[in-house]
Short mmCIF file of C-alpha atoms in Angstrom, two decimals:
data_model
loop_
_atom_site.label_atom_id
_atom_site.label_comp_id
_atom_site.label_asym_id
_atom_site.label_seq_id
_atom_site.Cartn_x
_atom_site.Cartn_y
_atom_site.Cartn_z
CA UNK A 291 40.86 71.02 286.98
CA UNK A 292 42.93 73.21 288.96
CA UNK A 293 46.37 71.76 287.82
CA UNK A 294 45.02 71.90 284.03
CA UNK A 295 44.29 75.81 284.51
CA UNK A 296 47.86 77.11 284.19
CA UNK A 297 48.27 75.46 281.20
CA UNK A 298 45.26 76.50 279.43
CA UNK A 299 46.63 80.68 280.19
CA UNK A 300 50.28 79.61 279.01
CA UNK A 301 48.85 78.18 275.56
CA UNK A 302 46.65 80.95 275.31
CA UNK A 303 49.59 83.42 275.87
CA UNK A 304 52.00 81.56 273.35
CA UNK A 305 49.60 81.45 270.72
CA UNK A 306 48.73 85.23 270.99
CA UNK A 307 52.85 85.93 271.05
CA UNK A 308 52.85 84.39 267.78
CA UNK A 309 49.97 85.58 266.14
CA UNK A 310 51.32 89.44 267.24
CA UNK A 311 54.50 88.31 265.52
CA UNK A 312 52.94 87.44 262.22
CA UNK A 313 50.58 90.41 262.45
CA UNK A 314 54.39 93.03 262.66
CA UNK A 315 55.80 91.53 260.12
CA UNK A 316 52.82 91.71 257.86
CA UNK A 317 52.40 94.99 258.84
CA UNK A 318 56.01 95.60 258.50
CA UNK A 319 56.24 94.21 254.69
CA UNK A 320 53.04 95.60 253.72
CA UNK A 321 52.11 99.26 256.21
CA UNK A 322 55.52 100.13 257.85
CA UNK A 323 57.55 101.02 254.83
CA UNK A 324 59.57 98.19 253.68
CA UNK A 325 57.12 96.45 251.41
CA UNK A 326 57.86 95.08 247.93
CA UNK A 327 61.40 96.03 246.52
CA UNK A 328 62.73 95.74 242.74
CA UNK A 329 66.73 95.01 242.61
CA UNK A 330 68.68 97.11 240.31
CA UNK A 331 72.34 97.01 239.47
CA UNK A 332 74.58 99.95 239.47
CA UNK A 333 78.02 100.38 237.73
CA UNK A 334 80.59 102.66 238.85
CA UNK A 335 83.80 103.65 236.84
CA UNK A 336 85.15 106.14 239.63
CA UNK A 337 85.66 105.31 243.37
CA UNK A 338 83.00 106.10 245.67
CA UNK A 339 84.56 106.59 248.87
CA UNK A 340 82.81 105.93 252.42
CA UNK A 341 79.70 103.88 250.36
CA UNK A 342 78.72 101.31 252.89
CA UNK A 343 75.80 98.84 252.30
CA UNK A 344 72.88 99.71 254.14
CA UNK A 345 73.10 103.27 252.80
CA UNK A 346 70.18 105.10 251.33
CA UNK A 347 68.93 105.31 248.34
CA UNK A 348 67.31 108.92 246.87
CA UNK A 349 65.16 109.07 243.59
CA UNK A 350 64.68 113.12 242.92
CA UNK A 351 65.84 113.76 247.08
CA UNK A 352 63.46 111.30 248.62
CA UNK A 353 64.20 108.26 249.88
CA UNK A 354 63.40 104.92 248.03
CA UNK A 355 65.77 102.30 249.39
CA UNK A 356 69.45 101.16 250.33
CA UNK A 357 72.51 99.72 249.25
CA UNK A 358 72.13 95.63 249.53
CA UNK A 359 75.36 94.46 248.13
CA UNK A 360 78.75 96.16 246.91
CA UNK A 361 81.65 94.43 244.88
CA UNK A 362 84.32 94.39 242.92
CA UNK A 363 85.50 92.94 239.40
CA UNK A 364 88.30 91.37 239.20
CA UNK A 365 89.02 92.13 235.40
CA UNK A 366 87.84 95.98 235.64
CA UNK A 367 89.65 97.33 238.72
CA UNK A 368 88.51 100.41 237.79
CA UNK A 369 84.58 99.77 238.48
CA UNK A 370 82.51 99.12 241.36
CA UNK A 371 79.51 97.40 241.08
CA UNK A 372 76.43 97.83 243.48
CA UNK A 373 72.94 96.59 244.33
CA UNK A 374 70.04 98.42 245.37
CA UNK A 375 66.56 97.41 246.47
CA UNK A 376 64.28 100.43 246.28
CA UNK A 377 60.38 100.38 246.52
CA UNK A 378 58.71 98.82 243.99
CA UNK A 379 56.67 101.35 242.10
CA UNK A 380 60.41 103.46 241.98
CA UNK A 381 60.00 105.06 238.74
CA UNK A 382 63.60 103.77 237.49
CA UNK A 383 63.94 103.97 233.76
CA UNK A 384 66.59 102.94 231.58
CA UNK A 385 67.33 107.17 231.31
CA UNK A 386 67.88 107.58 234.67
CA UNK A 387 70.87 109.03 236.18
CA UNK A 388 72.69 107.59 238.66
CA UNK A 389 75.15 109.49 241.01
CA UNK A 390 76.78 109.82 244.43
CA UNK A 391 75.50 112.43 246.95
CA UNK A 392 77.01 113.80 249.86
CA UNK A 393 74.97 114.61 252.92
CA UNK A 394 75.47 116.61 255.96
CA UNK A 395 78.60 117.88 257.90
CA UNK A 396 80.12 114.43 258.24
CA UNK A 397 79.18 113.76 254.04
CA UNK A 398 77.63 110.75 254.76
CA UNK A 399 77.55 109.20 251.11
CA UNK A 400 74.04 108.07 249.33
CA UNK A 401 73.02 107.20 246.12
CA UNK A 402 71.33 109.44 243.81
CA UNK A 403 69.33 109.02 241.22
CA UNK A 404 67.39 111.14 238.84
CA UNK A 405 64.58 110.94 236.40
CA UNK A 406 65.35 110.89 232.89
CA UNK A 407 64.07 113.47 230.12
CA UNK A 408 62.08 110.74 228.03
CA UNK A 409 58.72 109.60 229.94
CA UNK A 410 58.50 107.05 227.23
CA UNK A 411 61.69 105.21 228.41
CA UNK A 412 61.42 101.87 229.23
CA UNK A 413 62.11 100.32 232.94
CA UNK A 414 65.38 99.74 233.18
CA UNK A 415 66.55 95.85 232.54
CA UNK A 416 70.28 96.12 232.45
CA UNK A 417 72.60 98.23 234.91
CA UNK A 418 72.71 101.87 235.15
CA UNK A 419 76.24 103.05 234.68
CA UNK A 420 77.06 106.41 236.80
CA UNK A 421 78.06 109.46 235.41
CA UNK A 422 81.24 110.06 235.38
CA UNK A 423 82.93 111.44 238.37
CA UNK A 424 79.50 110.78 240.43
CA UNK A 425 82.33 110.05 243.14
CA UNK A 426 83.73 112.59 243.74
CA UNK A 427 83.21 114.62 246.46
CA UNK A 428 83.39 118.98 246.98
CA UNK A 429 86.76 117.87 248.77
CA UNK A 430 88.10 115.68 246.84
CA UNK A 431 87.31 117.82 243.95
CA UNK A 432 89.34 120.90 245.76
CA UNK A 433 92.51 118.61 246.31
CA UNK A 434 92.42 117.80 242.49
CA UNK A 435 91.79 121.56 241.39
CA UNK A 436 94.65 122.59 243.89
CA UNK A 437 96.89 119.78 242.61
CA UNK A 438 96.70 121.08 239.29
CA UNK A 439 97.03 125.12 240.45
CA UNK A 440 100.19 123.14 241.61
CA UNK A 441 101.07 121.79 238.79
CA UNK A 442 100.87 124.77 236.49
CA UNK A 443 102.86 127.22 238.76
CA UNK A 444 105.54 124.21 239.51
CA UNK A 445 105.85 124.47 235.46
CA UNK A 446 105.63 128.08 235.03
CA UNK A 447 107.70 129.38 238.03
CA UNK A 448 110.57 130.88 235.80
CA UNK A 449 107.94 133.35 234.07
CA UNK A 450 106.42 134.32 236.81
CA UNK A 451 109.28 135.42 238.63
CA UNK A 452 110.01 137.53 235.14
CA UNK A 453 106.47 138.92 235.19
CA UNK A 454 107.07 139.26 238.50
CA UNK A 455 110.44 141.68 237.76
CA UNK A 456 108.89 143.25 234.70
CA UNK A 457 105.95 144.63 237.46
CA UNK A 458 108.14 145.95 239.63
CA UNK A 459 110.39 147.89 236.79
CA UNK A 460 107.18 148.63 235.56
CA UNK A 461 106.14 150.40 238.58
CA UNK A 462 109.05 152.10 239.03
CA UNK A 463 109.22 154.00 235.85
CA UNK A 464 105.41 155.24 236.77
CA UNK A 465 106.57 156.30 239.87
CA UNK A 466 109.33 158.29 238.24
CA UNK A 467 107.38 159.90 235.48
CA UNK A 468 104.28 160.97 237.69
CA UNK A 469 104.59 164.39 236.88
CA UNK A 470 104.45 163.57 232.75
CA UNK A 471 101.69 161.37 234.10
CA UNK A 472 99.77 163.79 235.25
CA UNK A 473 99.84 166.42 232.33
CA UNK A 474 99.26 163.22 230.09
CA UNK A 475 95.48 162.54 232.62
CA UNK A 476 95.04 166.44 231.72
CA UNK A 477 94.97 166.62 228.77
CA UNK A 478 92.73 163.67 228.47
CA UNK A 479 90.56 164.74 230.89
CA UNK A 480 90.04 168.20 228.41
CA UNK A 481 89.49 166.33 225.31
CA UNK A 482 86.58 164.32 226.97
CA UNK A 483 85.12 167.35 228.52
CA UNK A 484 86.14 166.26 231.73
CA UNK A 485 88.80 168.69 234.37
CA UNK A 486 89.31 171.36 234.50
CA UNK A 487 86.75 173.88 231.85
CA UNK A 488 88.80 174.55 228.60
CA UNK A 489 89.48 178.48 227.81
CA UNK A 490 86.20 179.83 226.06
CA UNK A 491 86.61 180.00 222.26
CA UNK A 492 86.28 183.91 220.80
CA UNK A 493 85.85 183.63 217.30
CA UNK A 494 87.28 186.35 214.93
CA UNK A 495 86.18 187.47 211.52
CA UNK A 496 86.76 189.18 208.71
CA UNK A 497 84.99 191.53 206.43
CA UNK A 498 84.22 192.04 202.52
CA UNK A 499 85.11 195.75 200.67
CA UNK A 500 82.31 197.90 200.59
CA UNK A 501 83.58 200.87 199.23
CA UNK A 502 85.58 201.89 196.13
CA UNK A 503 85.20 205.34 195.71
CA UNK A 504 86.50 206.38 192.30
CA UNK A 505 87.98 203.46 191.40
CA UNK A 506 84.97 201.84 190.11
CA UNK A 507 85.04 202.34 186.26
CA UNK A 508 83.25 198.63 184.64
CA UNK A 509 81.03 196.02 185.16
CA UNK A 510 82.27 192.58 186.32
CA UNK A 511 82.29 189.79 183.45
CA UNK A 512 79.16 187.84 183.43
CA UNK A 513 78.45 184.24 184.26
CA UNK A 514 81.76 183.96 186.40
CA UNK A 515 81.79 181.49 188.46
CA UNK A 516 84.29 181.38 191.90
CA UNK A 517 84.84 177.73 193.71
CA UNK A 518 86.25 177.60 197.19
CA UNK A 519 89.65 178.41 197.22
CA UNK A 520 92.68 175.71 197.24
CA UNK A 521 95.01 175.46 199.96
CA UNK A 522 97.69 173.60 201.55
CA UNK A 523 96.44 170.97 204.45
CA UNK A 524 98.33 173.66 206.65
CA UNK A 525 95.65 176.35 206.03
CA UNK A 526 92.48 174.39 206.03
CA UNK A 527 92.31 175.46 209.92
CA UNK A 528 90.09 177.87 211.78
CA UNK A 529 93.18 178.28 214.17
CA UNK A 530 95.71 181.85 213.74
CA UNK A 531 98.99 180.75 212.18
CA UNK A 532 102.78 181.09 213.04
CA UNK A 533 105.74 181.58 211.00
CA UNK A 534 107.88 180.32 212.66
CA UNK A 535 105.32 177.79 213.92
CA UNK A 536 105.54 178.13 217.53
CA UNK A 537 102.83 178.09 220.76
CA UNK A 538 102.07 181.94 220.94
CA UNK A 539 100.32 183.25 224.55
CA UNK A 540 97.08 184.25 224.74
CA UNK A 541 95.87 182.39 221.13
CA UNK A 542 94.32 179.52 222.58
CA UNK A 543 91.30 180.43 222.91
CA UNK A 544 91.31 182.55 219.45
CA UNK A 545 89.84 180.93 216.15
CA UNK A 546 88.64 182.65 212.90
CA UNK A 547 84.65 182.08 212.35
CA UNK A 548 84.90 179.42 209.69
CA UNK A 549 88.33 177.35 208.14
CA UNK A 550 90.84 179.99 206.37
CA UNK A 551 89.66 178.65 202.63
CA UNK A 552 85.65 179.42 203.27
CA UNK A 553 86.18 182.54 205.07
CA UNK A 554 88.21 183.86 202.22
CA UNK A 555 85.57 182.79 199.78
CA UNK A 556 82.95 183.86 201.60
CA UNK A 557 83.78 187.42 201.71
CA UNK A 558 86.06 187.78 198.54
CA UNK A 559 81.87 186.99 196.64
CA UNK A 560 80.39 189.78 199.19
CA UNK A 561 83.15 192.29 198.00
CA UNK A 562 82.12 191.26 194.30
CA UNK A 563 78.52 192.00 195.12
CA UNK A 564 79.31 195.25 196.67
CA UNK A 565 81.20 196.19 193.66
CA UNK A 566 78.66 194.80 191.10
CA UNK A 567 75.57 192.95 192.60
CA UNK A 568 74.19 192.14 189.18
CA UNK A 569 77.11 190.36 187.83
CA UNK A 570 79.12 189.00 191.04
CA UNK A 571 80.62 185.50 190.69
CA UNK A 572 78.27 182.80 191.23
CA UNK A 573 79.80 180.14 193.24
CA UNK A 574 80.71 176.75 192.14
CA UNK A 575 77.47 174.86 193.42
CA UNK A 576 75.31 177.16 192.07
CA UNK A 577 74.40 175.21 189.17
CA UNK A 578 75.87 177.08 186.01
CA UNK A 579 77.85 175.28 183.28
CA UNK A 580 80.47 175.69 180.90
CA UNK A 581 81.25 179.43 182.46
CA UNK A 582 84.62 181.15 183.11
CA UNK A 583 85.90 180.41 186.58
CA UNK A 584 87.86 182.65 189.04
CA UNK A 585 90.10 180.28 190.65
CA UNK A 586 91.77 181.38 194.06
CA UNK A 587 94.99 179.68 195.61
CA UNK A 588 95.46 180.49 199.36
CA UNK A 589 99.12 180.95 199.68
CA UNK A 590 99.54 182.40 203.25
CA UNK A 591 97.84 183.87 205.97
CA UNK A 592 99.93 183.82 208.91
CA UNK A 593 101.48 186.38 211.46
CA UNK A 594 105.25 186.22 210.57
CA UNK A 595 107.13 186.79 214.22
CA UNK A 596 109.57 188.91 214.55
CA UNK A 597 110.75 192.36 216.12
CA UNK A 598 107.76 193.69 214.33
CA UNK A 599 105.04 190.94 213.61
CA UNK A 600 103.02 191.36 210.98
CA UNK A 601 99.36 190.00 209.00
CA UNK A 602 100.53 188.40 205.84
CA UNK A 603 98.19 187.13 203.55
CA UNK A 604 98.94 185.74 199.70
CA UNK A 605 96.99 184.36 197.42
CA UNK A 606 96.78 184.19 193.32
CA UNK A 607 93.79 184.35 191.19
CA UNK A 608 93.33 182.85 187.77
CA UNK A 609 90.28 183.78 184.91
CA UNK A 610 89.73 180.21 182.89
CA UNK A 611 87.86 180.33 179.99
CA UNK A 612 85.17 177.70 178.90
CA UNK A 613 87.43 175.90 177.23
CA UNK A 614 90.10 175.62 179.89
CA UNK A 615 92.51 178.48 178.81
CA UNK A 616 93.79 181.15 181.43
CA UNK A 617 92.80 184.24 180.30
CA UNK A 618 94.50 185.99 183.19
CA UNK A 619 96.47 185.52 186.36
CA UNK A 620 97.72 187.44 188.98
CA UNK A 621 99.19 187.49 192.48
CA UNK A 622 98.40 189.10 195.31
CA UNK A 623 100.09 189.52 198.61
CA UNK A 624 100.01 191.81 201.33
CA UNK A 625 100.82 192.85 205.05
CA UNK A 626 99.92 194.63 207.65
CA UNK A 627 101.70 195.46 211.42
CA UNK A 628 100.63 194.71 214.53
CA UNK A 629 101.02 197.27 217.02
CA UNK A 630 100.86 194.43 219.84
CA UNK A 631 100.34 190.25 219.50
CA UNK A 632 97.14 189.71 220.78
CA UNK A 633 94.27 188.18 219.06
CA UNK A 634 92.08 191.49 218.40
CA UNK A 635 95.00 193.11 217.27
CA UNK A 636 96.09 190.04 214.88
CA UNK A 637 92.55 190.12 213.38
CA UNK A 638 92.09 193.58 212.77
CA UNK A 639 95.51 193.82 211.23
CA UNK A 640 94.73 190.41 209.10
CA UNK A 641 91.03 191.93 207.87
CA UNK A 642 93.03 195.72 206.72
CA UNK A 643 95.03 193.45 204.77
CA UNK A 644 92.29 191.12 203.54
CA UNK A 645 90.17 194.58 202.52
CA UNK A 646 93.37 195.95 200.08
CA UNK A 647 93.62 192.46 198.36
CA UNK A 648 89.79 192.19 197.90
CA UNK A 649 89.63 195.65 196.70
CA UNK A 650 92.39 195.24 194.26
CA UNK A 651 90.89 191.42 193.02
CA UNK A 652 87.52 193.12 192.00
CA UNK A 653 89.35 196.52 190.39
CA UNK A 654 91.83 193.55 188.51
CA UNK A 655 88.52 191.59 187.53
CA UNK A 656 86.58 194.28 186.46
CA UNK A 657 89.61 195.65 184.11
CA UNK A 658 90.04 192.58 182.71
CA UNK A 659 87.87 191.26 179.24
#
């Protein structure tokens, strides 16, 4: 009985060891995480560099399964065929993407796939072809860009070194012609209101006759009509004029109150109304049709330079009848001196001038039928 003891615990121990084997690998297939797999096939057209089998398999970044078997084909050099085993419920699809990941410092390569768009897609039954370039990885991608930053400047040195040269002239005609640049970024800076404050404006005027003592002897014709006076693109300014045209000190910041042609107008119809307020020229917009028209022509009104400068203005004046005709014409002219060429003085010297030409278009207008 004794001798038959040891061999009793011995059995008993055995038969445990292998009944604590079957129970791990149950467990192991079934609890620990290996449990049922589904093979798929996988087709790469690019190299994948540093896949090993035995590597992992990701579906959306979690892990599924690994790499079983990796081959070649003889007729396709180019491809790379592989076989995965990945849990069983693996929502693979024939829409899924297939690609190679990189992971960590050492870019440890793993497959990665990714659900498809289409829930509807069927499992996948034939093998899932990578993207292409899934091989590739960030530093194999940088040798390729750099090979073909390469390439291009290999191929384009000669106009580079031009561009290069055409820089450097480039730079040294600005550094030559700073001071023009300078008064060029001036002037820009005044016509968008930046800089320096541009000189304040003082506007100057003129003003209509409002007395003719005993010269006033008729009425003015009825129903004449007066339309803004015609001028030459010279004279359509609010700015004093030159002859000869040249930048006069102290007239920048001088203007006349309205453009040379409406000014005139403007008071030539007040000195009509002074003269006869009942039958003054209407003006051209005033609605009245088929009447005789005074028709101005601004000639000049400039300061001619000189020893002695003087206000010169000119203009002629023509009656048309209904039908067209001239009636009358006449021309008008006039100067005055300026004592000294500053902007008051210009104007006043311009409006005594203006006020004998006014006063003798209404006396003219009123003498004529």
């Amino acid at each position: 009985m004794e001798i038959r003891a040891p061999y009793i615990v011995v059995g008993a121990f055995v038969l445990s060891a292998i009944v604590a084997v079957f129970g791990f690998v149950y467990w192991l297939n079934n609890v620990g995480g290996i449990g049922k797999r589904q093979t798929y096939q996988l087709v790469f057209t690019d190299p994948v560099p540093g896949l090993l089998v035995g590597a992992g398999v990701l579906f959306n970044g979690i892990r599924v399964g690994e790499v079983t078997a990796l081959k070649l084909v003889p007729d396709r050099p180019r491809e790379v065929h592989a076989t995965i085993a990945v849990a069983e419920r693996t929502p693979v699809h024939s829409d899924t993407r297939v690609g190679l990941d990189f992971q960590g410092l050492t870019g440890v390569p793993v497959i990665a796939l990714e659900g498809g768009d289409d829930p509807e897609a069927p499992p996948a039954r034939e093998a899932l072809v990578a993207e292409k370039g899934a091989g590739r990885s960030m530093t194999q991608a940088a040798r390729d860009a750099l090979r073909r930053v390469d390439a291009v400047l290999s191929e384009n040195a000669t106009p580079l070194h031009s561009t290069i040269d055409n820089l450097s002239t480039f730079a040294e005609g600005l550094a030559r012609n700073t001071p023009k640049l300078d008064g060029i970024v001036t002037g820009l800076e005044r016509m968008t209101g930046g800089g320096a404050p541009a000189p304040r404006k003082v506007a100057y005027d003129l003003h209509a006759v409002d007395s003719f003592g005993a010269q006033r002897h008729a009425n003015l014709p009825e129903h004449l009509v007066m339309a803004e006076p015609t001028a030459i693109a010279r004279l359509q300014t609010q700015r004093f004029l030159f002859t000869p045209d040249e930048e006069t000190q102290g007239f920048d910041g001088a203007q006349w109150s309205d453009s040379l042609p409406l000014l005139v107008q403007t008071r030539l119809l007040q000195s009509f109304e002074n003269y006869d307020v009942k039958h003054a020229p209407l003006r051209a917009d005033s609605g009245v049709e088929g009447a005789p028209r005074l028709l101005i022509d601004l000639r000049r009104f400039e300061v001619a330079q000189g020893p002695q400068p003087r206000a010169t203005i000119s203009f002629s004046a023509k009656i048309v009848d209904r039908n067209g005709q001239v009636k009358a014409a006449k021309l008008l002219e006039g100067s005055e001196g300026i004592n000294s060429l500053t902007p008051s003085e210009a104007a006043a010297a311009f409006d005594r001038a203006f006020g004998a030409l006014a006063r003798e278009l209404v006396m003219w207008v009123a003498a004529t039928d």
